mmCIF file with all atom_site columns, C-alpha atoms in Angstrom:
data_model
loop_
_atom_site.group_PDB
_atom_site.id
_atom_site.type_symbol
_atom_site.label_atom_id
_atom_site.label_alt_id
_atom_site.label_comp_id
_atom_site.label_asym_id
_atom_site.label_entity_id
_atom_site.label_seq_id
_atom_site.pdbx_PDB_ins_code
_atom_site.Cartn_x
_atom_site.Cartn_y
_atom_site.Cartn_z
_atom_site.occupancy
_atom_site.B_iso_or_equiv
_atom_site.pdbx_formal_charge
_atom_site.auth_seq_id
_atom_site.auth_comp_id
_atom_site.auth_asym_id
_atom_site.auth_atom_id
_atom_site.pdbx_PDB_model_num
ATOM 1   C CA . MET K 1 1   ? 39.921 -20.762 -38.236 1.00 87.00 ? 1   MET K CA 1
ATOM 2   C CA . LYS K 1 2   ? 36.970 -19.515 -36.366 1.00 92.00 ? 2   LYS K CA 1
ATOM 3   C CA . THR K 1 3   ? 35.605 -20.934 -33.243 1.00 96.00 ? 3   THR K CA 1
ATOM 4   C CA . THR K 1 4   ? 31.862 -21.311 -32.796 1.00 96.00 ? 4   THR K CA 1
ATOM 5   C CA . VAL K 1 5   ? 30.532 -22.523 -29.479 1.00 97.00 ? 5   VAL K CA 1
ATOM 6   C CA . VAL K 1 6   ? 26.883 -23.968 -29.436 1.00 98.00 ? 6   VAL K CA 1
ATOM 7   C CA . VAL K 1 7   ? 25.397 -23.713 -26.016 1.00 97.00 ? 7   VAL K CA 1
ATOM 8   C CA . ILE K 1 8   ? 22.693 -26.282 -25.491 1.00 97.00 ? 8   ILE K CA 1
ATOM 9   C CA . ARG K 1 9   ? 20.308 -24.654 -22.689 1.00 96.00 ? 9   ARG K CA 1
ATOM 10  C CA . THR K 1 10  ? 17.005 -26.491 -23.796 1.00 95.00 ? 10  THR K CA 1
ATOM 11  C CA . THR K 1 11  ? 15.531 -29.663 -21.912 1.00 95.00 ? 11  THR K CA 1
ATOM 12  C CA . ASP K 1 12  ? 13.588 -30.590 -25.061 1.00 96.00 ? 12  ASP K CA 1
ATOM 13  C CA . PRO K 1 13  ? 15.164 -33.776 -26.774 1.00 97.00 ? 13  PRO K CA 1
ATOM 14  C CA . ARG K 1 14  ? 14.074 -32.423 -30.243 1.00 96.00 ? 14  ARG K CA 1
ATOM 15  C CA . ARG K 1 15  ? 15.587 -28.787 -29.711 1.00 97.00 ? 15  ARG K CA 1
ATOM 16  C CA . CYS K 1 16  ? 18.724 -30.657 -28.549 1.00 97.00 ? 16  CYS K CA 1
ATOM 17  C CA . ALA K 1 17  ? 19.095 -32.794 -31.557 1.00 97.00 ? 17  ALA K CA 1
ATOM 18  C CA . GLU K 1 18  ? 18.400 -29.645 -33.672 1.00 97.00 ? 18  GLU K CA 1
ATOM 19  C CA . ALA K 1 19  ? 21.208 -27.808 -31.922 1.00 97.00 ? 19  ALA K CA 1
ATOM 20  C CA . LEU K 1 20  ? 23.553 -30.808 -32.529 1.00 98.00 ? 20  LEU K CA 1
ATOM 21  C CA . ARG K 1 21  ? 22.663 -30.824 -36.090 1.00 97.00 ? 21  ARG K CA 1
ATOM 22  C CA . ALA K 1 22  ? 23.551 -27.331 -36.485 1.00 97.00 ? 22  ALA K CA 1
ATOM 23  C CA . ALA K 1 23  ? 26.678 -28.211 -34.649 1.00 97.00 ? 23  ALA K CA 1
ATOM 24  C CA . VAL K 1 24  ? 27.591 -30.702 -37.308 1.00 97.00 ? 24  VAL K CA 1
ATOM 25  C CA . GLY K 1 25  ? 26.598 -28.424 -40.081 1.00 97.00 ? 25  GLY K CA 1
ATOM 26  C CA . LEU K 1 26  ? 28.884 -25.370 -38.556 1.00 97.00 ? 26  LEU K CA 1
ATOM 27  C CA . THR K 1 27  ? 31.834 -27.477 -38.953 1.00 96.00 ? 27  THR K CA 1
ATOM 28  C CA . LEU K 1 28  ? 31.420 -27.730 -42.660 1.00 96.00 ? 28  LEU K CA 1
ATOM 29  C CA . ARG K 1 29  ? 33.495 -24.613 -43.382 1.00 94.00 ? 29  ARG K CA 1
ATOM 30  C CA . GLY K 1 30  ? 36.563 -25.547 -41.260 1.00 93.00 ? 30  GLY K CA 1
ATOM 31  C CA . ALA K 1 31  ? 35.338 -24.082 -37.958 1.00 94.00 ? 31  ALA K CA 1
ATOM 32  C CA . ARG K 1 32  ? 36.283 -25.516 -34.948 1.00 96.00 ? 32  ARG K CA 1
ATOM 33  C CA . VAL K 1 33  ? 32.835 -26.309 -32.979 1.00 97.00 ? 33  VAL K CA 1
ATOM 34  C CA . LEU K 1 34  ? 32.512 -26.656 -29.250 1.00 98.00 ? 34  LEU K CA 1
ATOM 35  C CA . VAL K 1 35  ? 29.374 -27.801 -27.506 1.00 98.00 ? 35  VAL K CA 1
ATOM 36  C CA . VAL K 1 36  ? 28.569 -26.559 -24.107 1.00 98.00 ? 36  VAL K CA 1
ATOM 37  C CA . ARG K 1 37  ? 25.884 -28.657 -22.542 1.00 96.00 ? 37  ARG K CA 1
ATOM 38  C CA . ALA K 1 38  ? 24.187 -26.230 -20.177 1.00 95.00 ? 38  ALA K CA 1
ATOM 39  C CA . SER K 1 39  ? 21.053 -28.113 -19.357 1.00 92.00 ? 39  SER K CA 1
ATOM 40  C CA . THR K 1 40  ? 20.142 -31.744 -18.684 1.00 93.00 ? 40  THR K CA 1
ATOM 41  C CA . VAL K 1 41  ? 17.775 -32.806 -21.646 1.00 93.00 ? 41  VAL K CA 1
ATOM 42  C CA . SER K 1 42  ? 14.543 -34.681 -20.499 1.00 92.00 ? 42  SER K CA 1
ATOM 43  C CA . GLY K 1 43  ? 14.314 -37.604 -22.889 1.00 92.00 ? 43  GLY K CA 1
ATOM 44  C CA . ASP K 1 44  ? 16.224 -39.080 -25.857 1.00 93.00 ? 44  ASP K CA 1
ATOM 45  C CA . HIS K 1 45  ? 16.259 -38.320 -29.585 1.00 95.00 ? 45  HIS K CA 1
ATOM 46  C CA . PRO K 1 46  ? 18.059 -40.533 -32.190 1.00 94.00 ? 46  PRO K CA 1
ATOM 47  C CA . ASP K 1 47  ? 19.679 -37.480 -33.577 1.00 95.00 ? 47  ASP K CA 1
ATOM 48  C CA . ILE K 1 48  ? 21.579 -36.682 -30.259 1.00 97.00 ? 48  ILE K CA 1
ATOM 49  C CA . ALA K 1 49  ? 23.790 -39.779 -30.113 1.00 96.00 ? 49  ALA K CA 1
ATOM 50  C CA . ARG K 1 50  ? 24.438 -39.639 -34.106 1.00 96.00 ? 50  ARG K CA 1
ATOM 51  C CA . CYS K 1 51  ? 25.378 -35.863 -34.088 1.00 97.00 ? 51  CYS K CA 1
ATOM 52  C CA . THR K 1 52  ? 27.377 -36.080 -30.876 1.00 97.00 ? 52  THR K CA 1
ATOM 53  C CA . GLY K 1 53  ? 29.218 -39.380 -32.467 1.00 97.00 ? 53  GLY K CA 1
ATOM 54  C CA . THR K 1 54  ? 29.681 -37.050 -35.662 1.00 97.00 ? 54  THR K CA 1
ATOM 55  C CA . LEU K 1 55  ? 31.433 -34.244 -33.653 1.00 97.00 ? 55  LEU K CA 1
ATOM 56  C CA . ARG K 1 56  ? 33.614 -36.373 -31.813 1.00 97.00 ? 56  ARG K CA 1
ATOM 57  C CA . ALA K 1 57  ? 34.481 -38.355 -34.783 1.00 97.00 ? 57  ALA K CA 1
ATOM 58  C CA . LEU K 1 58  ? 35.731 -35.027 -36.500 1.00 96.00 ? 58  LEU K CA 1
ATOM 59  C CA . GLY K 1 59  ? 37.599 -33.994 -33.443 1.00 97.00 ? 59  GLY K CA 1
ATOM 60  C CA . HIS K 1 60  ? 35.261 -31.420 -31.977 1.00 97.00 ? 60  HIS K CA 1
ATOM 61  C CA . ASP K 1 61  ? 34.651 -31.198 -28.380 1.00 97.00 ? 61  ASP K CA 1
ATOM 62  C CA . VAL K 1 62  ? 31.013 -32.034 -27.226 1.00 97.00 ? 62  VAL K CA 1
ATOM 63  C CA . ASP K 1 63  ? 31.402 -31.442 -23.425 1.00 96.00 ? 63  ASP K CA 1
ATOM 64  C CA . ALA K 1 64  ? 33.440 -28.210 -23.501 1.00 97.00 ? 64  ALA K CA 1
ATOM 65  C CA . PRO K 1 65  ? 33.010 -25.888 -20.388 1.00 97.00 ? 65  PRO K CA 1
ATOM 66  C CA . ALA K 1 66  ? 30.851 -22.870 -20.471 1.00 96.00 ? 66  ALA K CA 1
ATOM 67  C CA . SER K 1 67  ? 34.029 -20.612 -20.425 1.00 97.00 ? 67  SER K CA 1
ATOM 68  C CA . SER K 1 68  ? 34.462 -21.488 -23.908 1.00 96.00 ? 68  SER K CA 1
ATOM 69  C CA . VAL K 1 69  ? 32.431 -18.932 -25.024 1.00 96.00 ? 69  VAL K CA 1
ATOM 70  C CA . ARG K 1 70  ? 35.096 -16.217 -23.905 1.00 96.00 ? 70  ARG K CA 1
ATOM 71  C CA . HIS K 1 71  ? 37.280 -17.191 -26.692 1.00 93.00 ? 71  HIS K CA 1
ATOM 72  C CA . ALA K 1 72  ? 34.471 -17.968 -29.390 1.00 95.00 ? 72  ALA K CA 1
ATOM 73  C CA . ASP K 1 73  ? 34.122 -16.015 -32.748 1.00 94.00 ? 73  ASP K CA 1
ATOM 74  C CA . ALA K 1 74  ? 30.419 -16.837 -32.544 1.00 95.00 ? 74  ALA K CA 1
ATOM 75  C CA . VAL K 1 75  ? 27.975 -18.409 -30.085 1.00 95.00 ? 75  VAL K CA 1
ATOM 76  C CA . GLU K 1 76  ? 24.836 -19.943 -30.569 1.00 96.00 ? 76  GLU K CA 1
ATOM 77  C CA . VAL K 1 77  ? 22.475 -20.560 -27.481 1.00 96.00 ? 77  VAL K CA 1
ATOM 78  C CA . TRP K 1 78  ? 19.839 -23.123 -28.104 1.00 97.00 ? 78  TRP K CA 1
ATOM 79  C CA . THR K 1 79  ? 17.010 -22.747 -25.651 1.00 94.00 ? 79  THR K CA 1
ATOM 80  C CA . MET N 2 1   ? 31.358 -4.158  -39.282 1.00 81.00 ? 1   MET N CA 1
ATOM 81  C CA . LYS N 2 2   ? 30.683 -4.888  -43.074 1.00 95.00 ? 2   LYS N CA 1
ATOM 82  C CA . HIS N 2 3   ? 28.619 -8.005  -42.845 1.00 97.00 ? 3   HIS N CA 1
ATOM 83  C CA . LEU N 2 4   ? 26.018 -8.938  -40.234 1.00 97.00 ? 4   LEU N CA 1
ATOM 84  C CA . GLY N 2 5   ? 24.806 -12.616 -40.070 1.00 97.00 ? 5   GLY N CA 1
ATOM 85  C CA . ILE N 2 6   ? 21.780 -13.543 -38.310 1.00 98.00 ? 6   ILE N CA 1
ATOM 86  C CA . VAL N 2 7   ? 20.612 -17.096 -37.482 1.00 98.00 ? 7   VAL N CA 1
ATOM 87  C CA . ILE N 2 8   ? 17.058 -17.575 -36.300 1.00 98.00 ? 8   ILE N CA 1
ATOM 88  C CA . THR N 2 9   ? 15.661 -21.066 -35.158 1.00 97.00 ? 9   THR N CA 1
ATOM 89  C CA . THR N 2 10  ? 12.611 -20.139 -32.797 1.00 96.00 ? 10  THR N CA 1
ATOM 90  C CA . ALA N 2 11  ? 8.886  -20.438 -33.390 1.00 95.00 ? 11  ALA N CA 1
ATOM 91  C CA . PRO N 2 12  ? 7.130  -17.343 -34.324 1.00 93.00 ? 12  PRO N CA 1
ATOM 92  C CA . SER N 2 13  ? 5.606  -17.277 -30.739 1.00 94.00 ? 13  SER N CA 1
ATOM 93  C CA . ARG N 2 14  ? 8.896  -16.199 -29.555 1.00 94.00 ? 14  ARG N CA 1
ATOM 94  C CA . GLY N 2 15  ? 8.864  -12.893 -31.637 1.00 94.00 ? 15  GLY N CA 1
ATOM 95  C CA . ASP N 2 16  ? 12.665 -13.166 -32.203 1.00 95.00 ? 16  ASP N CA 1
ATOM 96  C CA . PHE N 2 17  ? 12.104 -12.889 -36.174 1.00 94.00 ? 17  PHE N CA 1
ATOM 97  C CA . GLU N 2 18  ? 10.506 -9.156  -35.543 1.00 94.00 ? 18  GLU N CA 1
ATOM 98  C CA . ARG N 2 19  ? 13.647 -8.528  -33.104 1.00 95.00 ? 19  ARG N CA 1
ATOM 99  C CA . ALA N 2 20  ? 16.026 -9.916  -35.991 1.00 96.00 ? 20  ALA N CA 1
ATOM 100 C CA . GLU N 2 21  ? 14.049 -7.846  -38.646 1.00 96.00 ? 21  GLU N CA 1
ATOM 101 C CA . ALA N 2 22  ? 14.385 -4.588  -36.697 1.00 97.00 ? 22  ALA N CA 1
ATOM 102 C CA . LEU N 2 23  ? 18.148 -5.389  -36.491 1.00 97.00 ? 23  LEU N CA 1
ATOM 103 C CA . ALA N 2 24  ? 18.472 -6.089  -40.076 1.00 97.00 ? 24  ALA N CA 1
ATOM 104 C CA . ARG N 2 25  ? 16.787 -3.098  -41.208 1.00 97.00 ? 25  ARG N CA 1
ATOM 105 C CA . ALA N 2 26  ? 19.099 -0.847  -39.046 1.00 97.00 ? 26  ALA N CA 1
ATOM 106 C CA . ALA N 2 27  ? 22.130 -2.650  -40.327 1.00 97.00 ? 27  ALA N CA 1
ATOM 107 C CA . ARG N 2 28  ? 20.980 -2.095  -43.904 1.00 98.00 ? 28  ARG N CA 1
ATOM 108 C CA . GLU N 2 29  ? 20.285 1.671   -43.061 1.00 97.00 ? 29  GLU N CA 1
ATOM 109 C CA . GLN N 2 30  ? 24.259 1.743   -42.249 1.00 97.00 ? 30  GLN N CA 1
ATOM 110 C CA . HIS N 2 31  ? 24.807 0.026   -45.621 1.00 97.00 ? 31  HIS N CA 1
ATOM 111 C CA . ILE N 2 32  ? 26.048 -3.203  -43.822 1.00 98.00 ? 32  ILE N CA 1
ATOM 112 C CA . ASP N 2 33  ? 25.259 -6.595  -45.715 1.00 98.00 ? 33  ASP N CA 1
ATOM 113 C CA . VAL N 2 34  ? 22.930 -8.792  -43.941 1.00 98.00 ? 34  VAL N CA 1
ATOM 114 C CA . SER N 2 35  ? 22.474 -12.685 -44.299 1.00 98.00 ? 35  SER N CA 1
ATOM 115 C CA . ILE N 2 36  ? 19.696 -14.635 -42.691 1.00 98.00 ? 36  ILE N CA 1
ATOM 116 C CA . PHE N 2 37  ? 19.708 -18.105 -41.958 1.00 98.00 ? 37  PHE N CA 1
ATOM 117 C CA . LEU N 2 38  ? 16.238 -19.824 -40.949 1.00 98.00 ? 38  LEU N CA 1
ATOM 118 C CA . MET N 2 39  ? 16.047 -23.151 -39.448 1.00 97.00 ? 39  MET N CA 1
ATOM 119 C CA . ASP N 2 40  ? 13.747 -25.323 -37.017 1.00 97.00 ? 40  ASP N CA 1
ATOM 120 C CA . GLY N 2 41  ? 10.618 -23.300 -36.219 1.00 96.00 ? 41  GLY N CA 1
ATOM 121 C CA . ALA N 2 42  ? 11.926 -20.340 -37.752 1.00 97.00 ? 42  ALA N CA 1
ATOM 122 C CA . VAL N 2 43  ? 11.513 -21.586 -41.164 1.00 98.00 ? 43  VAL N CA 1
ATOM 123 C CA . ILE N 2 44  ? 7.991  -20.686 -41.506 1.00 97.00 ? 44  ILE N CA 1
ATOM 124 C CA . TRP N 2 45  ? 8.945  -17.095 -41.947 1.00 96.00 ? 45  TRP N CA 1
ATOM 125 C CA . ALA N 2 46  ? 10.487 -18.120 -45.500 1.00 97.00 ? 46  ALA N CA 1
ATOM 126 C CA . THR N 2 47  ? 6.837  -18.155 -46.384 1.00 97.00 ? 47  THR N CA 1
ATOM 127 C CA . ASP N 2 48  ? 5.951  -14.851 -44.929 1.00 95.00 ? 48  ASP N CA 1
ATOM 128 C CA . ALA N 2 49  ? 5.662  -11.292 -46.565 1.00 94.00 ? 49  ALA N CA 1
ATOM 129 C CA . GLN N 2 50  ? 8.074  -9.704  -43.860 1.00 93.00 ? 50  GLN N CA 1
ATOM 130 C CA . ALA N 2 51  ? 10.792 -11.832 -45.574 1.00 95.00 ? 51  ALA N CA 1
ATOM 131 C CA . THR N 2 52  ? 10.023 -10.345 -48.800 1.00 95.00 ? 52  THR N CA 1
ATOM 132 C CA . GLU N 2 53  ? 10.369 -7.162  -47.252 1.00 95.00 ? 53  GLU N CA 1
ATOM 133 C CA . LEU N 2 54  ? 13.812 -7.709  -46.106 1.00 96.00 ? 54  LEU N CA 1
ATOM 134 C CA . LEU N 2 55  ? 14.833 -9.201  -49.261 1.00 97.00 ? 55  LEU N CA 1
ATOM 135 C CA . ASP N 2 56  ? 13.809 -5.994  -51.073 1.00 97.00 ? 56  ASP N CA 1
ATOM 136 C CA . LEU N 2 57  ? 16.096 -4.120  -48.751 1.00 97.00 ? 57  LEU N CA 1
ATOM 137 C CA . GLY N 2 58  ? 19.021 -6.129  -50.038 1.00 97.00 ? 58  GLY N CA 1
ATOM 138 C CA . CYS N 2 59  ? 19.397 -9.106  -47.239 1.00 98.00 ? 59  CYS N CA 1
ATOM 139 C CA . GLU N 2 60  ? 19.757 -12.490 -48.123 1.00 98.00 ? 60  GLU N CA 1
ATOM 140 C CA . ILE N 2 61  ? 17.698 -15.130 -46.650 1.00 98.00 ? 61  ILE N CA 1
ATOM 141 C CA . THR N 2 62  ? 18.369 -18.647 -46.573 1.00 98.00 ? 62  THR N CA 1
ATOM 142 C CA . ALA N 2 63  ? 16.109 -21.511 -45.134 1.00 98.00 ? 63  ALA N CA 1
ATOM 143 C CA . CYS N 2 64  ? 17.177 -24.980 -44.130 1.00 98.00 ? 64  CYS N CA 1
ATOM 144 C CA . ALA N 2 65  ? 15.577 -27.575 -46.657 1.00 98.00 ? 65  ALA N CA 1
ATOM 145 C CA . THR N 2 66  ? 15.385 -30.258 -43.985 1.00 97.00 ? 66  THR N CA 1
ATOM 146 C CA . ASN N 2 67  ? 13.212 -28.253 -41.757 1.00 98.00 ? 67  ASN N CA 1
ATOM 147 C CA . LEU N 2 68  ? 11.125 -27.037 -44.478 1.00 98.00 ? 68  LEU N CA 1
ATOM 148 C CA . HIS N 2 69  ? 10.635 -30.593 -45.757 1.00 97.00 ? 69  HIS N CA 1
ATOM 149 C CA . ALA N 2 70  ? 9.553  -31.798 -42.127 1.00 96.00 ? 70  ALA N CA 1
ATOM 150 C CA . LEU N 2 71  ? 7.048  -29.063 -42.019 1.00 96.00 ? 71  LEU N CA 1
ATOM 151 C CA . GLY N 2 72  ? 5.826  -29.614 -45.485 1.00 96.00 ? 72  GLY N CA 1
ATOM 152 C CA . ILE N 2 73  ? 6.747  -26.293 -46.658 1.00 96.00 ? 73  ILE N CA 1
ATOM 153 C CA . ASP N 2 74  ? 6.982  -26.081 -50.356 1.00 95.00 ? 74  ASP N CA 1
ATOM 154 C CA . ASP N 2 75  ? 6.125  -22.633 -51.297 1.00 95.00 ? 75  ASP N CA 1
ATOM 155 C CA . LEU N 2 76  ? 8.842  -19.806 -50.220 1.00 97.00 ? 76  LEU N CA 1
ATOM 156 C CA . GLU N 2 77  ? 8.604  -16.252 -50.803 1.00 96.00 ? 77  GLU N CA 1
ATOM 157 C CA . PRO N 2 78  ? 10.376 -15.393 -54.164 1.00 96.00 ? 78  PRO N CA 1
ATOM 158 C CA . GLY N 2 79  ? 14.065 -14.635 -53.301 1.00 97.00 ? 79  GLY N CA 1
ATOM 159 C CA . VAL N 2 80  ? 14.321 -17.091 -50.346 1.00 98.00 ? 80  VAL N CA 1
ATOM 160 C CA . VAL N 2 81  ? 16.910 -19.536 -50.851 1.00 98.00 ? 81  VAL N CA 1
ATOM 161 C CA . ARG N 2 82  ? 16.220 -23.157 -50.013 1.00 98.00 ? 82  ARG N CA 1
ATOM 162 C CA . GLY N 2 83  ? 19.580 -24.187 -48.274 1.00 98.00 ? 83  GLY N CA 1
ATOM 163 C CA . GLY N 2 84  ? 21.066 -26.462 -45.828 1.00 97.00 ? 84  GLY N CA 1
ATOM 164 C CA . GLN N 2 85  ? 23.691 -26.551 -42.754 1.00 97.00 ? 85  GLN N CA 1
ATOM 165 C CA . ASP N 2 86  ? 26.335 -25.712 -45.205 1.00 96.00 ? 86  ASP N CA 1
ATOM 166 C CA . ASP N 2 87  ? 24.617 -22.173 -45.804 1.00 97.00 ? 87  ASP N CA 1
ATOM 167 C CA . HIS N 2 88  ? 24.613 -21.796 -41.928 1.00 97.00 ? 88  HIS N CA 1
ATOM 168 C CA . ALA N 2 89  ? 28.311 -22.692 -41.901 1.00 97.00 ? 89  ALA N CA 1
ATOM 169 C CA . ALA N 2 90  ? 28.963 -19.955 -44.744 1.00 96.00 ? 90  ALA N CA 1
ATOM 170 C CA . LEU N 2 91  ? 27.001 -17.449 -42.992 1.00 97.00 ? 91  LEU N CA 1
ATOM 171 C CA . VAL N 2 92  ? 29.054 -17.813 -39.905 1.00 95.00 ? 92  VAL N CA 1
ATOM 172 C CA . HIS N 2 93  ? 32.186 -18.085 -41.593 1.00 95.00 ? 93  HIS N CA 1
ATOM 173 C CA . ARG N 2 94  ? 31.668 -14.878 -43.736 1.00 95.00 ? 94  ARG N CA 1
ATOM 174 C CA . ALA N 2 95  ? 30.008 -12.463 -41.279 1.00 96.00 ? 95  ALA N CA 1
ATOM 175 C CA . ASP N 2 96  ? 31.891 -9.865  -39.243 1.00 95.00 ? 96  ASP N CA 1
ATOM 176 C CA . ARG N 2 97  ? 29.411 -10.596 -36.566 1.00 95.00 ? 97  ARG N CA 1
ATOM 177 C CA . VAL N 2 98  ? 26.730 -13.101 -35.892 1.00 96.00 ? 98  VAL N CA 1
ATOM 178 C CA . LEU N 2 99  ? 23.582 -12.835 -33.900 1.00 96.00 ? 99  LEU N CA 1
ATOM 179 C CA . ALA N 2 100 ? 21.720 -15.897 -33.288 1.00 96.00 ? 100 ALA N CA 1
ATOM 180 C CA . PHE N 2 101 ? 18.118 -15.939 -31.923 1.00 96.00 ? 101 PHE N CA 1
ATOM 181 C CA . ALA N 2 102 ? 18.094 -19.832 -30.990 1.00 94.00 ? 102 ALA N CA 1
#
């Protein structure tokens, strides 16, 4: 099973939502997905809570530490 | 490495597609398979002739249909696949290395 880390380094709520939507998508082929929140998003977007909830419901970590990237097979840094 | 995956999510103003294009060309010169997934602001490249050039080199290019729809983009360069996040996941799953311009 591959491990993919999605690092969110944007303050834009729309970009954050897209990053989380991508994170949900990355779970579709059985990968373990971890989300590292490396920035504070300024504002809200309805998909942020929805995607975060989906990832949690599927058992993925949405508050992973930055050190998670060390063991990742793939890393996407969203800026 | 036999298969390089490239994910591009940034708008053209960032210049990431050109960087990715150069990497894709270099990989193809080494006979490495290249798959490219476009999403968010990068889906505009699905309508650009530069995408066709990469397709002609044997690269696979898929663009997220959700983003294409949101931006009102209907006409894609011939050969660009209208896909989704499952294609994104498949690219990451299949590739030996993944470069993400996000």
